[in-house]
Short mmCIF file of C-alpha atoms (C1' of nucleotides) in Angstrom, two decimals:
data_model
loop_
_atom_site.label_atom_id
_atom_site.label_comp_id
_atom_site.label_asym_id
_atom_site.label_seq_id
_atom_site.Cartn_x
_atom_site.Cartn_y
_atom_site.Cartn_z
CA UNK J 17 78.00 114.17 122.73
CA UNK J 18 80.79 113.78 119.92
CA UNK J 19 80.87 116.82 117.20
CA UNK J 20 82.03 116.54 114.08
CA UNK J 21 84.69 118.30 115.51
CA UNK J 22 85.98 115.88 117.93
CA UNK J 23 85.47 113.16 115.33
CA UNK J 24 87.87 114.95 112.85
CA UNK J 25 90.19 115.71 115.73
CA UNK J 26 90.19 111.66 116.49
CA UNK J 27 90.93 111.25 113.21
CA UNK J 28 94.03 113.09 112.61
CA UNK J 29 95.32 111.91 116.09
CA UNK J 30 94.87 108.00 114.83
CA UNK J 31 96.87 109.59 111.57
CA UNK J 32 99.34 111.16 113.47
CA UNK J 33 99.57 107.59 115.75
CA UNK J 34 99.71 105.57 112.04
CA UNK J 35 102.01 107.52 110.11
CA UNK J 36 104.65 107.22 113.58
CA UNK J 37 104.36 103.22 113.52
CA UNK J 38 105.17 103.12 109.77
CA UNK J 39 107.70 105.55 109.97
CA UNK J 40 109.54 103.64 112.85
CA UNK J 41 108.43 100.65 111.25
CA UNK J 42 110.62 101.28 108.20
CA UNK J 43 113.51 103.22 109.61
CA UNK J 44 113.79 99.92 112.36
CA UNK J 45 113.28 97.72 109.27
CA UNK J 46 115.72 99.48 106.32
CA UNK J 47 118.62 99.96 109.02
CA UNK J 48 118.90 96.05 110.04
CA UNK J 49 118.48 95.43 106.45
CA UNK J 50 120.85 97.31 105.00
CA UNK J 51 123.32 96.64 107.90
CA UNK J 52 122.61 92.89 107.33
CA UNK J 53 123.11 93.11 103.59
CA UNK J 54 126.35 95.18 103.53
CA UNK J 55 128.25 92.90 106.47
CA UNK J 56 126.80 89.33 105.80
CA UNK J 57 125.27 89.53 102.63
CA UNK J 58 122.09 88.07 103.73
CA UNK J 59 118.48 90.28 104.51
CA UNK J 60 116.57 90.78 107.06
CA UNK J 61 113.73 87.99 106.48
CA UNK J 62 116.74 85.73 105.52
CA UNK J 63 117.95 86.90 109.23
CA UNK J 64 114.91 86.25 110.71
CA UNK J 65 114.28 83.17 109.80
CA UNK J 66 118.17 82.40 110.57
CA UNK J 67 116.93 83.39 114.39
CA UNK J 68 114.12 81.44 114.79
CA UNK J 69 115.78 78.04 113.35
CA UNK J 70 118.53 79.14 116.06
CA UNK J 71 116.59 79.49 118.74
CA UNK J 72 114.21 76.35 117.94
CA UNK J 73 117.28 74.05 118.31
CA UNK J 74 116.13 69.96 117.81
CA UNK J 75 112.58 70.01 117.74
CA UNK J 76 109.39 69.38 115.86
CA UNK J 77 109.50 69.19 112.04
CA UNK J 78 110.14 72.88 111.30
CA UNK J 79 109.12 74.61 108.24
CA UNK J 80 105.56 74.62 109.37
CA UNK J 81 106.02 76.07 112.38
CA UNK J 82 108.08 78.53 111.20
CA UNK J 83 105.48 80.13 109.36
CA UNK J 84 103.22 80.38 112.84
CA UNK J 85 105.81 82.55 114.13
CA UNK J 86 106.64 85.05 111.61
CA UNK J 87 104.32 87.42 109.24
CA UNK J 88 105.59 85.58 106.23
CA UNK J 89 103.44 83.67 104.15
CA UNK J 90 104.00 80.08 103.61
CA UNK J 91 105.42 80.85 100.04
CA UNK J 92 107.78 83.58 101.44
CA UNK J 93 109.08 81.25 103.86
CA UNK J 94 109.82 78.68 101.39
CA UNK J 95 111.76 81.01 99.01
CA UNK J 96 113.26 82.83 101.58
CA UNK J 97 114.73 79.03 103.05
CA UNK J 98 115.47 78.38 99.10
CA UNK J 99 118.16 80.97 99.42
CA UNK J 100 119.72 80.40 102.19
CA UNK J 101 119.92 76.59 101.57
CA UNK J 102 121.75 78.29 98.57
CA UNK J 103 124.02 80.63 100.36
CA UNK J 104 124.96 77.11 102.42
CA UNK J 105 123.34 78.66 106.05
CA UNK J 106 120.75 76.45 106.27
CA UNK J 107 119.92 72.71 105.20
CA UNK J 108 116.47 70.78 104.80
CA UNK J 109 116.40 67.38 106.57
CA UNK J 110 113.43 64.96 105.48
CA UNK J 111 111.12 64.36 108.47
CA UNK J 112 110.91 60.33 109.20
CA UNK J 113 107.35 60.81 110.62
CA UNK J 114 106.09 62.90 108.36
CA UNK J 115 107.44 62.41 105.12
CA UNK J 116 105.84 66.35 103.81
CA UNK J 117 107.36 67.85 106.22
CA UNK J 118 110.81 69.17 106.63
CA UNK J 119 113.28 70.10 108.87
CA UNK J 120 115.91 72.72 109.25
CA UNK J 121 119.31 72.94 110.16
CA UNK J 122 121.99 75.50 110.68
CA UNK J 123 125.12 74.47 109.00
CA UNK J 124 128.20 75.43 110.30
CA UNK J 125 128.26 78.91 108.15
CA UNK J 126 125.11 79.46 109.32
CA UNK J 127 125.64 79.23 112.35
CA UNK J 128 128.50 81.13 112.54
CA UNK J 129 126.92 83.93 110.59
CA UNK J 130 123.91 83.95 112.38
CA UNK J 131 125.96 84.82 115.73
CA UNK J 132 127.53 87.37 114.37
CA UNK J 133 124.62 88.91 112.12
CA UNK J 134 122.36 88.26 115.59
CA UNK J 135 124.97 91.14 117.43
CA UNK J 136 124.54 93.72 114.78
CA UNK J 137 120.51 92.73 114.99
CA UNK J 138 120.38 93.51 118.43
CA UNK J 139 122.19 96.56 118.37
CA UNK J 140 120.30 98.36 116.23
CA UNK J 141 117.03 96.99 117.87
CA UNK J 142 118.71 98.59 120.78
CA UNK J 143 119.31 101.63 118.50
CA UNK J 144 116.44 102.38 116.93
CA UNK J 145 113.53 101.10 119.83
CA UNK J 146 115.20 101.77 122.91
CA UNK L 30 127.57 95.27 136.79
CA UNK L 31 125.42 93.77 133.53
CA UNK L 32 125.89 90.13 133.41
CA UNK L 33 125.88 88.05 130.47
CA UNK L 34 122.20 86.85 132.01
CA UNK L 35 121.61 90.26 132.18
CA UNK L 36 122.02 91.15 128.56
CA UNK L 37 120.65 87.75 126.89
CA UNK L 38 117.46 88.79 129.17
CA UNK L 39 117.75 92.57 127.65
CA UNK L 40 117.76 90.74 123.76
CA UNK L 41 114.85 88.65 124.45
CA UNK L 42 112.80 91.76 125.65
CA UNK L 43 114.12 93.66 122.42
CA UNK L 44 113.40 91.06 119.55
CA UNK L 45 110.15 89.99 121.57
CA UNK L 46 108.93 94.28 121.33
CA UNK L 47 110.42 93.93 117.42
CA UNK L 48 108.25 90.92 116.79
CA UNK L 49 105.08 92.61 118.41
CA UNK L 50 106.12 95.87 116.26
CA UNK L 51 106.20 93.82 113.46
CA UNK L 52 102.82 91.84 113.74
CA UNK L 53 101.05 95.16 114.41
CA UNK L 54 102.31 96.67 111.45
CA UNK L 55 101.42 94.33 109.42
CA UNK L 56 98.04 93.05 110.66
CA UNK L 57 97.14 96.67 110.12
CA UNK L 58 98.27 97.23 106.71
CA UNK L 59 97.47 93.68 105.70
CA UNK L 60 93.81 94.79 106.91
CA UNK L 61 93.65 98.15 105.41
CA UNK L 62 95.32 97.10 102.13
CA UNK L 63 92.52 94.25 101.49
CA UNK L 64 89.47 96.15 102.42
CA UNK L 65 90.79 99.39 100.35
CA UNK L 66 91.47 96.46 97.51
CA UNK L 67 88.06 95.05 97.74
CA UNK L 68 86.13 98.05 97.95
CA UNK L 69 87.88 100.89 96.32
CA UNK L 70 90.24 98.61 94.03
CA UNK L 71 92.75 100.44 95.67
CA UNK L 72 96.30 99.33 97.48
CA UNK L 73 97.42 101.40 100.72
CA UNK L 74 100.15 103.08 98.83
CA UNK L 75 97.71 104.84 96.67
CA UNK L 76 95.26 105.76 99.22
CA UNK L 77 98.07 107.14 101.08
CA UNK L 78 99.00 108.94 98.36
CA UNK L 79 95.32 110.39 97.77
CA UNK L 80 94.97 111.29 101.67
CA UNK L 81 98.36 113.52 100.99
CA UNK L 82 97.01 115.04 98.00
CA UNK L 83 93.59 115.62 99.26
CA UNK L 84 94.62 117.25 102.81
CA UNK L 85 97.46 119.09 101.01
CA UNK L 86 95.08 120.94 98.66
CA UNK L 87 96.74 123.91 96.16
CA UNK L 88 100.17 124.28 97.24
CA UNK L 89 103.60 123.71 96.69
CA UNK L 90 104.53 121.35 94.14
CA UNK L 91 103.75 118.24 94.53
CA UNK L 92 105.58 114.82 94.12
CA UNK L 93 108.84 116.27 95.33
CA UNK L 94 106.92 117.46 99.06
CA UNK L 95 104.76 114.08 99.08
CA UNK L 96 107.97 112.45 99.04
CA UNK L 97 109.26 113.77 101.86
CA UNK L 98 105.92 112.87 103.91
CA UNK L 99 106.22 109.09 102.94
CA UNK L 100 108.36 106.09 103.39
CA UNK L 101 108.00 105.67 99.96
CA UNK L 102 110.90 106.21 97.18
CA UNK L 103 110.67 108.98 94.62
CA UNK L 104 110.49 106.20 92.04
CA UNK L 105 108.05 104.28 94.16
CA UNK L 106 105.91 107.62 94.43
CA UNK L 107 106.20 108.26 90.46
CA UNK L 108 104.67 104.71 89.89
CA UNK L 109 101.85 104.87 92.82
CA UNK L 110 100.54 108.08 90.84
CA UNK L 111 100.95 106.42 87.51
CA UNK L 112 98.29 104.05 88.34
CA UNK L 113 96.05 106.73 89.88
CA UNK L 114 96.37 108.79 87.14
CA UNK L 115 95.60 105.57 85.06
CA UNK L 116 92.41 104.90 87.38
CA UNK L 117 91.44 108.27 86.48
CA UNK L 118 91.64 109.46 90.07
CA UNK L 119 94.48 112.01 90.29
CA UNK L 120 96.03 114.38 87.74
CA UNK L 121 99.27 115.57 86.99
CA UNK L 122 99.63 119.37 86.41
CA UNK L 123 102.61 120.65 85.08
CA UNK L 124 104.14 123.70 87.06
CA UNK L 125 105.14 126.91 85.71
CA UNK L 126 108.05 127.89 88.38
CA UNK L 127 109.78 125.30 87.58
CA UNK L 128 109.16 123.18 84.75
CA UNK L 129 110.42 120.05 86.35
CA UNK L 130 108.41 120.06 88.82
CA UNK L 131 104.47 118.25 89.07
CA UNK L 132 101.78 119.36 90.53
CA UNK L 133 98.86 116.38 91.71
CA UNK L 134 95.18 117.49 91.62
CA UNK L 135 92.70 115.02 92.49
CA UNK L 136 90.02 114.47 89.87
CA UNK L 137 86.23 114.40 90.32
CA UNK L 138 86.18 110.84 90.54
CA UNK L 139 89.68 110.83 92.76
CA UNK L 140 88.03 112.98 95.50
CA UNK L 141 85.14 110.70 95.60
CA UNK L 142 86.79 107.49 96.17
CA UNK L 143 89.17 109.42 98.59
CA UNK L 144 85.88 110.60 100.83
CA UNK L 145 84.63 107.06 101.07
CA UNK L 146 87.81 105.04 101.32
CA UNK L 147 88.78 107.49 104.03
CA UNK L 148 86.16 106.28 106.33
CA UNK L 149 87.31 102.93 105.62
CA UNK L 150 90.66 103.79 106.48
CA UNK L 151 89.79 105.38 109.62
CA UNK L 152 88.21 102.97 111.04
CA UNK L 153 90.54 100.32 110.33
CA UNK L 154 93.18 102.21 112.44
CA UNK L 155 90.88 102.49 115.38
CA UNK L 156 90.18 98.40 115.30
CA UNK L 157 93.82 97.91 115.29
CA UNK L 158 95.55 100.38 116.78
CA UNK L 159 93.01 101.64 119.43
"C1'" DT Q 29 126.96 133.76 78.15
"C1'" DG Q 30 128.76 129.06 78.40
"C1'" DT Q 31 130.02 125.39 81.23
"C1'" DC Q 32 129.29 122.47 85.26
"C1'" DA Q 33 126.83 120.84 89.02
"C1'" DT Q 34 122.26 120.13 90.87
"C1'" DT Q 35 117.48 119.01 91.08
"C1'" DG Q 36 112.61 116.93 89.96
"C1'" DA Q 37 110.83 113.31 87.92
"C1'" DA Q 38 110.52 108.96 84.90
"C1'" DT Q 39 112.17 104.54 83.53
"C1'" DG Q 40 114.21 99.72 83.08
"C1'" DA Q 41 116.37 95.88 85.16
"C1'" DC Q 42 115.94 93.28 88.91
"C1'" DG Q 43 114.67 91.03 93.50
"C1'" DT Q 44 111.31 89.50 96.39
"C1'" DG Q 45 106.55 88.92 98.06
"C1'" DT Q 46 101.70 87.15 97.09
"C1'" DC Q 47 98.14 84.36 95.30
"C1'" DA Q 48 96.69 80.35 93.14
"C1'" DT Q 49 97.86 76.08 92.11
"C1'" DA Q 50 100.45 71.60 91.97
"C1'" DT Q 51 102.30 67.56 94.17
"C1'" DA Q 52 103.10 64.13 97.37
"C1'" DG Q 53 102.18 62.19 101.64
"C1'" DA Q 54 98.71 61.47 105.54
"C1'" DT Q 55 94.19 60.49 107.36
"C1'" DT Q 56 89.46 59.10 107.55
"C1'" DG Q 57 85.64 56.21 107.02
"C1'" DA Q 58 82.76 53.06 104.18
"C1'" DT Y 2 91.73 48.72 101.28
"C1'" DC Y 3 90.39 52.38 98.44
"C1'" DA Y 4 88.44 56.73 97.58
"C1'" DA Y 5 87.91 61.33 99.26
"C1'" DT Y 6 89.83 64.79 101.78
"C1'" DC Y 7 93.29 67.20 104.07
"C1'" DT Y 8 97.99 68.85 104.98
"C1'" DA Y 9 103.07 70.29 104.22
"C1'" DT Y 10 105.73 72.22 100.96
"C1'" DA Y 11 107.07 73.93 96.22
"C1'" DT Y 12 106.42 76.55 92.18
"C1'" DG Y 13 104.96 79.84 88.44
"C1'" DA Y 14 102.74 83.99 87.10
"C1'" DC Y 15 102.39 88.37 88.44
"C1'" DA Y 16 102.54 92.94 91.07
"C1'" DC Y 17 105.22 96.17 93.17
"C1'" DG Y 18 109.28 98.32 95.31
"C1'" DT Y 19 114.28 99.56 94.87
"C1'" DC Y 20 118.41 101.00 92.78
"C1'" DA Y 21 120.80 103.04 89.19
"C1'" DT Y 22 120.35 105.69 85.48
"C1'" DT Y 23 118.50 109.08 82.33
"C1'" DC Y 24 116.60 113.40 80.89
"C1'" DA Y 25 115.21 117.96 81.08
"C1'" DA Y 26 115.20 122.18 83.55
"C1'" DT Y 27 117.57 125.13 86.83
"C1'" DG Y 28 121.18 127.53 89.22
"C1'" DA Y 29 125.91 129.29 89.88
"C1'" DC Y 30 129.69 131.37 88.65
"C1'" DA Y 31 133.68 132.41 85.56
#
DNA sequence: TGTCATTGAATGACGTGTCATATAGATTGA
DNA sequence: TCAATCTATATGACACGTCATTCAATGACA
């Protein structure tokens, strides 16, 4: 049978567990981002949604279903593409089938950026995870 | 030797154990934050700052240590206890040792909320991380 | 003791995320 | 075919976090 005991032991362990997610959470998170920001000028949303347009090469009409794959809120998304439409990485093409929707390209900067900002993304993935 | 197969494959695991990072981080703070919101009219931050205060009863002073057992910024700390001293649920005590320095106290009302939302919390991190 | 560097905390400007809403295009069904 | 409804994206108001700076108190040391 559980004491209180055990229950405030549980407790403190799911703490313990909580406190170590965020922790690595942010470390992970404010490394890439600073890296990002001080090499390419760009952060790391801006990044990831840089990857995902990159790795979704030619298919369906985008925007949307960038949103399924990331934590980001529609909104966020949509500012986040905003900017880098601005900083030239990325470029909205109208849909023919659909005329709400979009889709997105890499330009040429973007693409180059993306490979090289993709490198230091990995790395310190590799850093701070492995 | 590590082919270039080899290392694309090694990426893919990475960003794929990132993204999964990610989503559980935020599922569980998304979580927390709105039932803390709803019921306590609370954010994270601040209950996070109320479980430090609470479990780190009469000691040192205060904001500087609680800084040092958060993510958070100093500045980010300063402002999470300006609105719980504004909800009436923590105090700021001024130190004699050193006159810069703050102590936190919770109030009557503070430890209250802190009890209760505590649960809440709890819980939470056993349905998602569990 | 008087200067200089350091430390704890607060503050203002700013960037970015969220929520609620707006807008335009698509779909459904009478 | 026309309303009603739904869907994809954009936008504005707002909240909150960060950085840089400020301010007061402290410490060090000549």
């Amino acid at each position: 049978m559980a004491t209180t005991r055990d229950r405030q032991l549980e407790d403190r362990e799911l703490v313990e567990q909580w406190r170590s997610i965020q922790s690595s959470y942010f470390r992970t998170a404010g490394a890439i981002d600073r890296a990002l920001e001080a090499k390419f000028d760009i952060g790391l949303n801006e990044f990831e949604i840089l990857d995902l347009v990159a790795d979704s090469e030619e298919s369906s009409c985008r925007m949307k279903s960038l949103g399924e794959r990331t934590p980001m809120t529609q909104s966020a998304v949509s500012k986040v593409v905003d900017r880098l439409e601005k900083a030239g990485l990325v470029s909205r093409q109208t849909c023919a089938e659909d005329r709400r929707s979009l889709f997105l390209e890499l330009t040429e900067a973007g693409r180059a950026i993306h490979a090289n900002a993709a490198v230091e993304h990995r790395a310190l993935l590799k850093e701070n995870l492995g």
